[in-house]
Amino acid sequence: MLVLLAACVALAVAAGAQDGPAPGSRFVCTTLPPEAARAGCPLPAMPMQGGALSPEEELRAAVLQLRETVVQQKETLGAQREAIRELTGKLARCEGLAGGKAPGRAVPGKDTMGDLPRDPGHVVEQLSRSLQTLKDRLESLEHQLRGNVSNAVLPSDFREVLQQRLGELERQLLRKVAELEEEKSLLHNETSAHRQKTESALDALLQRVTELERGNSAFKSPDAFKVSLPLRTNYLYGKIKKTLPELYAFTICLWLRSSASPGIGTPFSYAVPGQANEIVLIEWGNNPIELLINDKVAQLPLFVSDGKWHHICVTWTTRDGLWEAFQDGEKLGTGENLAPWHPIKPGGVLILGQEQDTVGGRFDATQAFVGELSQFNIWDRVLRAQEIANIANCSTNMPGNVIPWVDNNVDVFGGASKWPVETCEERLLDL
């Protein structure tokens, strides 16, 4: 219908342009055959379906063609509005001529275009409906195109690339999961080890607190402690933090208790670079107690392996190498030529309970002291016999002027421990 109307409008406009209406002229309305309409208004060529184009491309082409058709129809309507108004006037005049005839009679060979609507407003309304129909078809085709594109089968190459990418992402995810599991395992192991270490430290601390509570909880004074060395090993020992200056004479006194056999071991040793046996007191095997100075030996007439507390003092001077030995305040022996004219070298290491083969180390378990030590003091002179007796019978408390026996000057290692010591009077009762 739309095509026939457009052809009729075009022919009418052309006739009006050629002849031009004259006043009082008559119009003849003649129906155009379909062949004339097709010849005068050719339709645009449609692309062949089923060719080499894909379904998506065919749909796009159809949409574009429909859009172009709509634009052309809009342009035609805008350009021919004036022609429509003129056509409307002509139709009215034709209808007026036809209305002057008798009812039911018609002019021979003439037609009043009964195939067109009588109302011009109806024509415009029908054209609007046609345009809306074209618009709806266009939107439907666009939706169909989008649906076909989204549901279309992907090319095989693109499918393979997508599968490879998905496989790679899956492998990366698995590797990351494995790494996280490994980190979780390591963290668990480290946490367990840290927990065990913390528990061990807490157990040791609790044991120490228990020991201190059992031993009157604290030392009554800085020197009221003893060092316990219960086992014959090469790793239990005490160490004096201070070192010795150069000495030309000394007095070394200490309290000790031991019942080890054979021999109580090494109550103390002093080693310097180049001489591991600078000063050593040792009872090894079935030998008597010996005093070594610069690796020279003097045997002392002391007997202390009965498991009781004993007070021991040894003195020495570089003049003629003169030495003295005291037990429980009584001088039991003296001698000379023990490393005469040899000054004691400074800067060495003083160890309790072990004999040093190198400075501060390489201990021998067979020479280790087993028992308890306390009140280890060193002076840089030879004490008089009465001074030593007063110290031994508890009438005088005289700390060493070179090495005093104080808690913060003694460290213990390898399981050696510090305990509150019995009072001097209690030690005397043990003699």
Short mmCIF file of C-alpha atoms in Angstrom, two decimals:
data_model
loop_
_atom_site.label_atom_id
_atom_site.label_comp_id
_atom_site.label_asym_id
_atom_site.label_seq_id
_atom_site.Cartn_x
_atom_site.Cartn_y
_atom_site.Cartn_z
CA MET A 1 0.00 0.00 0.00
CA LEU A 2 2.81 2.36 0.93
CA VAL A 3 4.57 1.67 -2.37
CA LEU A 4 1.45 2.36 -4.47
CA LEU A 5 0.76 5.58 -2.59
CA ALA A 6 4.32 6.83 -3.10
CA ALA A 7 4.10 6.02 -6.85
CA CYS A 8 0.81 7.84 -7.18
CA VAL A 9 2.20 10.90 -5.38
CA ALA A 10 5.23 10.97 -7.63
CA LEU A 11 3.13 10.74 -10.84
CA ALA A 12 0.76 13.41 -9.65
CA VAL A 13 3.55 15.81 -8.80
CA ALA A 14 5.14 15.21 -12.18
CA ALA A 15 1.84 15.86 -14.03
CA GLY A 16 1.27 19.04 -12.06
CA ALA A 17 4.74 20.31 -12.85
CA GLN A 18 4.33 19.71 -16.60
CA ASP A 19 0.84 21.04 -17.28
CA GLY A 20 0.08 23.29 -14.37
CA PRO A 21 -3.54 23.65 -13.30
CA ALA A 22 -5.55 26.20 -15.24
CA PRO A 23 -8.52 28.00 -13.87
CA GLY A 24 -11.64 26.06 -14.59
CA SER A 25 -9.76 23.02 -15.88
CA ARG A 26 -11.03 19.48 -15.15
CA PHE A 27 -9.04 16.56 -13.57
CA VAL A 28 -9.29 12.97 -14.55
CA CYS A 29 -8.43 10.41 -11.79
CA THR A 30 -7.14 7.17 -13.25
CA THR A 31 -6.00 4.09 -11.30
CA LEU A 32 -2.36 3.12 -11.97
CA PRO A 33 -1.61 -0.55 -12.60
CA PRO A 34 0.90 -2.29 -10.26
CA GLU A 35 3.39 -2.58 -13.12
CA ALA A 36 3.51 1.20 -13.44
CA ALA A 37 4.06 1.58 -9.73
CA ARG A 38 6.91 -0.90 -9.79
CA ALA A 39 8.44 0.82 -12.78
CA GLY A 40 8.16 4.30 -11.30
CA CYS A 41 9.31 3.49 -7.73
CA PRO A 42 12.07 0.89 -7.84
CA LEU A 43 12.89 -0.80 -4.54
CA PRO A 44 16.47 -0.99 -3.33
CA ALA A 45 18.27 -4.20 -4.04
CA MET A 46 18.41 -6.70 -1.18
CA PRO A 47 21.54 -8.74 -0.62
CA MET A 48 21.29 -12.41 -1.49
CA GLN A 49 20.77 -14.69 1.49
CA GLY A 50 22.68 -17.88 1.98
CA GLY A 51 25.84 -16.50 0.36
CA ALA A 52 29.31 -16.48 1.79
CA LEU A 53 28.30 -14.10 4.61
CA SER A 54 27.94 -15.46 8.14
CA PRO A 55 24.58 -15.24 9.93
CA GLU A 56 25.82 -12.40 12.09
CA GLU A 57 26.97 -10.37 9.08
CA GLU A 58 23.66 -11.04 7.25
CA LEU A 59 21.73 -9.78 10.25
CA ARG A 60 23.88 -6.68 10.47
CA ALA A 61 23.35 -6.01 6.75
CA ALA A 62 19.59 -6.43 7.15
CA VAL A 63 19.55 -4.01 10.07
CA LEU A 64 21.58 -1.43 8.18
CA GLN A 65 19.28 -1.81 5.15
CA LEU A 66 16.20 -1.34 7.29
CA ARG A 67 17.71 1.74 8.90
CA GLU A 68 18.52 3.16 5.47
CA THR A 69 14.95 2.42 4.30
CA VAL A 70 13.48 4.22 7.30
CA VAL A 71 15.69 7.26 6.69
CA GLN A 72 14.69 7.31 3.02
CA GLN A 73 11.00 7.05 3.92
CA LYS A 74 11.33 9.93 6.39
CA GLU A 75 13.06 12.07 3.75
CA THR A 76 10.36 11.17 1.20
CA LEU A 77 7.58 12.09 3.61
CA GLY A 78 9.22 15.42 4.46
CA ALA A 79 9.82 16.30 0.81
CA GLN A 80 6.35 15.30 -0.35
CA ARG A 81 4.18 16.86 2.33
CA GLU A 82 3.34 19.72 -0.03
CA ALA A 83 2.59 17.25 -2.81
CA ILE A 84 0.30 15.33 -0.42
CA ARG A 85 -1.61 18.51 0.36
CA GLU A 86 -2.01 19.21 -3.39
CA LEU A 87 -3.04 15.60 -3.95
CA THR A 88 -5.59 15.94 -1.19
CA GLY A 89 -7.12 18.97 -2.96
CA LYS A 90 -7.23 17.13 -6.25
CA LEU A 91 -8.83 14.10 -4.60
CA ALA A 92 -11.47 16.38 -3.12
CA ARG A 93 -12.22 17.90 -6.53
CA CYS A 94 -12.40 14.44 -8.10
CA GLU A 95 -14.80 13.33 -5.40
CA GLY A 96 -16.85 16.50 -5.94
CA LEU A 97 -17.23 15.75 -9.67
CA ALA A 98 -18.16 12.20 -8.88
CA GLY A 99 -20.72 13.40 -6.33
CA GLY A 100 -22.63 15.44 -9.04
CA LYS A 101 -23.59 12.28 -10.89
CA ALA A 102 -26.59 10.21 -10.15
CA PRO A 103 -26.22 7.75 -7.38
CA GLY A 104 -24.97 4.38 -8.58
CA ARG A 105 -23.80 5.78 -11.96
CA ALA A 106 -20.20 6.20 -12.93
CA VAL A 107 -18.34 7.87 -15.75
CA PRO A 108 -17.33 5.23 -18.29
CA GLY A 109 -13.64 4.42 -18.31
CA LYS A 110 -12.98 6.51 -15.22
CA ASP A 111 -12.07 5.51 -11.64
CA THR A 112 -12.30 7.67 -8.53
CA MET A 113 -9.30 5.92 -6.85
CA GLY A 114 -11.52 3.88 -4.60
CA ASP A 115 -8.46 1.83 -3.48
CA LEU A 116 -7.18 4.82 -1.46
CA PRO A 117 -8.72 5.97 1.81
CA ARG A 118 -11.20 8.80 1.49
CA ASP A 119 -9.77 10.62 4.60
CA PRO A 120 -6.29 12.27 4.11
CA GLY A 121 -5.71 12.09 7.89
CA HIS A 122 -6.18 8.34 7.60
CA VAL A 123 -3.38 8.22 5.01
CA VAL A 124 -0.95 10.00 7.33
CA GLU A 125 -1.98 7.74 10.22
CA GLN A 126 -1.39 4.66 8.07
CA LEU A 127 2.05 5.96 7.07
CA SER A 128 2.87 6.50 10.78
CA ARG A 129 1.82 2.93 11.58
CA SER A 130 4.01 1.66 8.74
CA LEU A 131 6.99 3.60 10.08
CA GLN A 132 6.35 2.24 13.61
CA THR A 133 6.16 -1.29 12.18
CA LEU A 134 9.50 -0.79 10.45
CA LYS A 135 10.99 0.54 13.69
CA ASP A 136 9.70 -2.48 15.64
CA ARG A 137 11.15 -4.83 13.04
CA LEU A 138 14.48 -3.01 13.27
CA GLU A 139 14.60 -3.35 17.08
CA SER A 140 13.60 -7.01 16.84
CA LEU A 141 16.42 -7.66 14.37
CA GLU A 142 18.91 -5.87 16.65
CA HIS A 143 17.86 -8.02 19.63
CA GLN A 144 18.07 -11.14 17.50
CA LEU A 145 21.52 -10.14 16.27
CA ARG A 146 22.79 -9.63 19.82
CA GLY A 147 21.29 -12.97 20.89
CA ASN A 148 22.86 -14.79 17.94
CA VAL A 149 26.25 -13.22 18.58
CA SER A 150 26.16 -14.15 22.28
CA ASN A 151 24.99 -17.71 21.53
CA ALA A 152 27.17 -18.25 18.48
CA VAL A 153 29.70 -21.04 18.52
CA LEU A 154 33.25 -19.75 19.07
CA PRO A 155 35.90 -20.51 16.48
CA SER A 156 38.05 -23.54 17.24
CA ASP A 157 41.29 -21.51 17.47
CA PHE A 158 39.76 -19.09 19.93
CA ARG A 159 38.37 -22.02 21.91
CA GLU A 160 41.82 -23.63 22.16
CA VAL A 161 43.42 -20.36 23.28
CA LEU A 162 40.72 -19.96 25.91
CA GLN A 163 41.23 -23.52 27.14
CA GLN A 164 45.00 -22.99 27.36
CA ARG A 165 44.50 -19.77 29.31
CA LEU A 166 42.09 -21.44 31.71
CA GLY A 167 44.53 -24.34 32.16
CA GLU A 168 47.38 -21.94 32.95
CA LEU A 169 45.25 -20.06 35.46
CA GLU A 170 44.29 -23.35 37.10
CA ARG A 171 47.97 -24.40 37.35
CA GLN A 172 48.91 -21.05 38.87
CA LEU A 173 46.12 -21.40 41.39
CA LEU A 174 47.29 -24.91 42.35
CA ARG A 175 50.89 -23.68 42.73
CA LYS A 176 49.72 -20.85 44.96
CA VAL A 177 47.68 -23.23 47.07
CA ALA A 178 50.72 -25.53 47.42
CA GLU A 179 52.92 -22.59 48.45
CA LEU A 180 50.38 -21.50 51.03
CA GLU A 181 50.17 -25.03 52.42
CA GLU A 182 53.97 -25.21 52.66
CA GLU A 183 54.15 -21.83 54.40
CA LYS A 184 51.43 -22.97 56.78
CA SER A 185 53.41 -26.14 57.57
CA LEU A 186 56.64 -24.19 58.14
CA LEU A 187 54.85 -21.70 60.34
CA HIS A 188 53.34 -24.55 62.35
CA ASN A 189 56.78 -26.16 62.81
CA GLU A 190 58.37 -22.87 63.82
CA THR A 191 55.53 -22.20 66.23
CA SER A 192 55.90 -25.68 67.74
CA ALA A 193 59.66 -25.25 68.13
CA HIS A 194 59.21 -21.81 69.67
CA ARG A 195 56.55 -23.19 72.01
CA GLN A 196 58.84 -26.03 73.11
CA LYS A 197 61.72 -23.62 73.66
CA THR A 198 59.50 -21.30 75.67
CA GLU A 199 58.15 -24.19 77.73
CA SER A 200 61.69 -25.42 78.41
CA ALA A 201 62.75 -21.96 79.53
CA LEU A 202 59.70 -21.66 81.75
CA ASP A 203 60.35 -25.10 83.24
CA ALA A 204 63.95 -24.17 83.96
CA LEU A 205 62.85 -20.89 85.51
CA LEU A 206 60.23 -22.65 87.62
CA GLN A 207 62.80 -25.18 88.76
CA ARG A 208 65.19 -22.40 89.67
CA VAL A 209 62.47 -20.57 91.59
CA THR A 210 61.66 -23.80 93.42
CA GLU A 211 65.32 -24.31 94.28
CA LEU A 212 65.62 -20.77 95.55
CA GLU A 213 62.49 -21.15 97.63
CA ARG A 214 63.84 -24.36 99.09
CA GLY A 215 67.18 -22.69 99.81
CA ASN A 216 65.84 -19.72 101.83
CA SER A 217 64.96 -17.90 98.59
CA ALA A 218 68.00 -15.59 98.48
CA PHE A 219 71.58 -15.14 99.57
CA LYS A 220 71.80 -13.40 102.91
CA SER A 221 74.70 -11.33 101.62
CA PRO A 222 76.57 -11.03 98.29
CA ASP A 223 79.15 -13.61 99.42
CA ALA A 224 76.75 -16.04 101.11
CA PHE A 225 76.60 -18.55 98.25
CA LYS A 226 78.34 -21.64 97.02
CA VAL A 227 78.92 -23.20 93.60
CA SER A 228 77.73 -26.79 93.22
CA LEU A 229 79.49 -29.09 90.73
CA PRO A 230 77.74 -32.45 91.23
CA LEU A 231 79.08 -34.42 88.24
CA ARG A 232 82.47 -35.26 86.82
CA THR A 233 82.11 -33.91 83.30
CA ASN A 234 84.00 -31.57 80.99
CA TYR A 235 81.21 -29.01 80.82
CA LEU A 236 80.24 -28.14 84.42
CA TYR A 237 82.27 -25.19 85.69
CA GLY A 238 82.25 -21.72 87.15
CA LYS A 239 84.10 -18.71 85.81
CA ILE A 240 85.46 -15.67 87.61
CA LYS A 241 84.62 -12.56 85.61
CA LYS A 242 87.63 -10.57 86.82
CA THR A 243 91.17 -11.43 85.79
CA LEU A 244 94.46 -11.19 87.66
CA PRO A 245 96.98 -8.40 87.38
CA GLU A 246 100.69 -9.15 87.34
CA LEU A 247 101.50 -10.70 90.72
CA TYR A 248 104.77 -11.22 92.56
CA ALA A 249 103.05 -12.86 95.53
CA PHE A 250 99.57 -14.13 96.32
CA THR A 251 97.36 -15.85 98.87
CA ILE A 252 94.42 -17.97 97.66
CA CYS A 253 91.86 -19.24 100.17
CA LEU A 254 88.56 -21.12 99.71
CA TRP A 255 86.12 -23.41 101.41
CA LEU A 256 85.46 -26.76 99.71
CA ARG A 257 83.60 -29.99 100.34
CA SER A 258 84.13 -33.17 98.30
CA SER A 259 84.10 -36.91 98.67
CA ALA A 260 85.08 -37.77 95.10
CA SER A 261 87.59 -40.52 94.46
CA PRO A 262 90.09 -41.11 93.18
CA GLY A 263 91.02 -37.47 93.70
CA ILE A 264 88.74 -34.49 94.14
CA GLY A 265 89.81 -33.03 90.77
CA THR A 266 90.69 -29.36 90.11
CA PRO A 267 89.17 -26.79 92.48
CA PHE A 268 90.55 -23.90 90.37
CA SER A 269 92.93 -23.13 87.50
CA TYR A 270 94.36 -19.94 85.99
CA ALA A 271 95.58 -19.98 82.37
CA VAL A 272 97.26 -17.27 80.29
CA PRO A 273 98.25 -17.22 76.62
CA GLY A 274 101.26 -19.45 76.20
CA GLN A 275 100.86 -21.11 79.63
CA ALA A 276 97.72 -23.11 80.50
CA ASN A 277 99.11 -24.05 83.94
CA GLU A 278 99.98 -20.60 85.29
CA ILE A 279 98.28 -21.40 88.62
CA VAL A 280 96.54 -24.75 89.27
CA LEU A 281 95.36 -26.61 92.38
CA ILE A 282 94.62 -30.26 91.53
CA GLU A 283 94.21 -33.71 93.06
CA TRP A 284 94.21 -36.16 90.20
CA GLY A 285 93.90 -39.92 90.54
CA ASN A 286 95.82 -41.30 93.52
CA ASN A 287 98.30 -38.43 93.57
CA PRO A 288 98.39 -35.94 96.46
CA ILE A 289 97.07 -32.42 96.05
CA GLU A 290 99.48 -30.41 93.88
CA LEU A 291 100.07 -26.70 93.37
CA LEU A 292 101.31 -25.80 89.88
CA ILE A 293 102.84 -22.39 89.08
CA ASN A 294 104.13 -21.81 85.56
CA ASP A 295 103.85 -25.59 85.10
CA LYS A 296 106.17 -26.21 88.06
CA VAL A 297 104.79 -28.61 90.73
CA ALA A 298 104.76 -28.68 94.54
CA GLN A 299 102.94 -31.48 96.43
CA LEU A 300 100.88 -30.28 99.36
CA PRO A 301 100.17 -32.28 102.54
CA LEU A 302 96.43 -31.67 102.47
CA PHE A 303 93.61 -34.22 102.93
CA VAL A 304 90.12 -32.98 102.04
CA SER A 305 88.26 -35.86 100.34
CA ASP A 306 86.15 -36.88 103.34
CA GLY A 307 82.96 -35.12 102.30
CA LYS A 308 83.26 -32.39 104.97
CA TRP A 309 83.77 -28.66 104.68
CA HIS A 310 87.45 -27.63 104.83
CA HIS A 311 89.14 -24.26 104.65
CA ILE A 312 92.18 -24.33 102.33
CA CYS A 313 94.80 -21.56 101.82
CA VAL A 314 97.99 -21.55 99.73
CA THR A 315 100.54 -18.71 99.65
CA TRP A 316 103.41 -18.08 97.24
CA THR A 317 106.03 -15.45 96.53
CA THR A 318 108.34 -15.09 93.59
CA ARG A 319 111.27 -14.56 95.99
CA ASP A 320 112.89 -18.01 96.09
CA GLY A 321 109.53 -19.52 95.05
CA LEU A 322 108.51 -19.91 98.68
CA TRP A 323 105.09 -21.54 99.30
CA GLU A 324 102.89 -22.48 102.29
CA ALA A 325 99.82 -24.72 102.65
CA PHE A 326 97.07 -24.29 105.30
CA GLN A 327 94.09 -26.52 106.12
CA ASP A 328 91.38 -25.36 108.52
CA GLY A 329 93.60 -22.51 109.77
CA GLU A 330 96.65 -24.70 110.48
CA LYS A 331 99.87 -24.63 108.44
CA LEU A 332 100.58 -28.18 107.28
CA GLY A 333 103.41 -27.64 104.81
CA THR A 334 105.95 -25.20 103.33
CA GLY A 335 108.59 -25.27 100.61
CA GLU A 336 110.62 -23.25 98.12
CA ASN A 337 111.94 -23.20 94.54
CA LEU A 338 108.40 -23.26 93.12
CA ALA A 339 108.85 -21.15 89.94
CA PRO A 340 111.21 -18.70 91.69
CA TRP A 341 111.47 -15.19 90.28
CA HIS A 342 108.56 -15.81 87.94
CA PRO A 343 105.85 -13.13 88.13
CA ILE A 344 102.26 -14.30 87.58
CA LYS A 345 101.19 -13.08 84.17
CA PRO A 346 98.08 -10.87 83.88
CA GLY A 347 95.04 -11.07 81.61
CA GLY A 348 94.30 -14.78 81.94
CA VAL A 349 91.12 -16.78 82.66
CA LEU A 350 90.22 -18.07 86.10
CA ILE A 351 88.05 -21.22 86.12
CA LEU A 352 86.43 -23.04 89.06
CA GLY A 353 86.07 -26.81 88.80
CA GLN A 354 88.09 -27.55 85.64
CA GLU A 355 91.73 -27.77 84.53
CA GLN A 356 92.41 -25.78 81.36
CA ASP A 357 94.49 -27.18 78.51
CA THR A 358 93.93 -23.98 76.55
CA VAL A 359 92.92 -20.57 77.82
CA GLY A 360 89.32 -20.92 78.97
CA GLY A 361 88.68 -24.37 77.49
CA ARG A 362 89.59 -27.92 76.45
CA PHE A 363 88.61 -29.43 79.76
CA ASP A 364 89.30 -33.04 80.78
CA ALA A 365 86.48 -34.76 82.65
CA THR A 366 88.93 -36.94 84.62
CA GLN A 367 90.42 -33.77 86.13
CA ALA A 368 87.08 -32.07 86.94
CA PHE A 369 86.24 -31.13 90.53
CA VAL A 370 83.20 -32.82 92.10
CA GLY A 371 81.70 -31.13 95.12
CA GLU A 372 80.98 -27.60 96.39
CA LEU A 373 83.09 -24.44 96.54
CA SER A 374 82.65 -21.16 98.41
CA GLN A 375 84.51 -18.08 99.68
CA PHE A 376 87.17 -18.15 96.93
CA ASN A 377 89.35 -15.05 97.55
CA ILE A 378 92.75 -13.91 96.23
CA TRP A 379 95.09 -11.32 97.73
CA ASP A 380 98.20 -9.87 96.13
CA ARG A 381 100.38 -10.60 99.19
CA VAL A 382 101.24 -13.40 101.55
CA LEU A 383 98.83 -13.33 104.47
CA ARG A 384 100.18 -13.93 107.92
CA ALA A 385 99.36 -17.23 109.61
CA GLN A 386 97.18 -15.51 112.18
CA GLU A 387 95.10 -13.78 109.49
CA ILE A 388 94.50 -17.12 107.82
CA ALA A 389 93.52 -18.70 111.14
CA ASN A 390 91.08 -15.88 111.89
CA ILE A 391 89.42 -16.39 108.49
CA ALA A 392 89.22 -20.16 109.01
CA ASN A 393 87.68 -19.94 112.53
CA CYS A 394 85.10 -17.35 111.42
CA SER A 395 86.46 -14.55 113.60
CA THR A 396 87.33 -12.40 110.57
CA ASN A 397 85.56 -11.79 107.28
CA MET A 398 88.29 -10.49 104.96
CA PRO A 399 87.46 -10.57 101.22
CA GLY A 400 90.32 -10.72 98.71
CA ASN A 401 91.68 -7.40 97.48
CA VAL A 402 92.32 -8.83 93.98
CA ILE A 403 89.48 -11.36 93.58
CA PRO A 404 86.66 -11.11 96.13
CA TRP A 405 83.94 -13.75 96.47
CA VAL A 406 80.78 -11.93 95.38
CA ASP A 407 77.78 -13.19 93.46
CA ASN A 408 78.00 -10.83 90.48
CA ASN A 409 81.63 -11.81 89.87
CA VAL A 410 80.91 -15.54 89.34
CA ASP A 411 79.13 -17.19 86.39
CA VAL A 412 78.18 -20.88 86.21
CA PHE A 413 77.88 -23.06 83.10
CA GLY A 414 76.87 -26.55 81.96
CA GLY A 415 74.55 -27.34 84.84
CA ALA A 416 76.66 -25.93 87.66
CA SER A 417 74.49 -23.96 90.08
CA LYS A 418 74.63 -21.43 92.88
CA TRP A 419 73.12 -22.15 96.28
CA PRO A 420 72.96 -20.36 99.59
CA VAL A 421 75.90 -21.53 101.62
CA GLU A 422 75.91 -22.65 105.23
CA THR A 423 77.10 -20.09 107.72
CA CYS A 424 80.74 -20.07 108.69
CA GLU A 425 79.81 -21.49 112.11
CA GLU A 426 77.86 -24.34 110.50
CA ARG A 427 80.87 -25.15 108.36
CA LEU A 428 83.06 -25.22 111.48
CA LEU A 429 80.70 -27.73 113.10
CA ASP A 430 81.12 -29.94 110.02
CA LEU A 431 84.90 -30.26 110.59
#
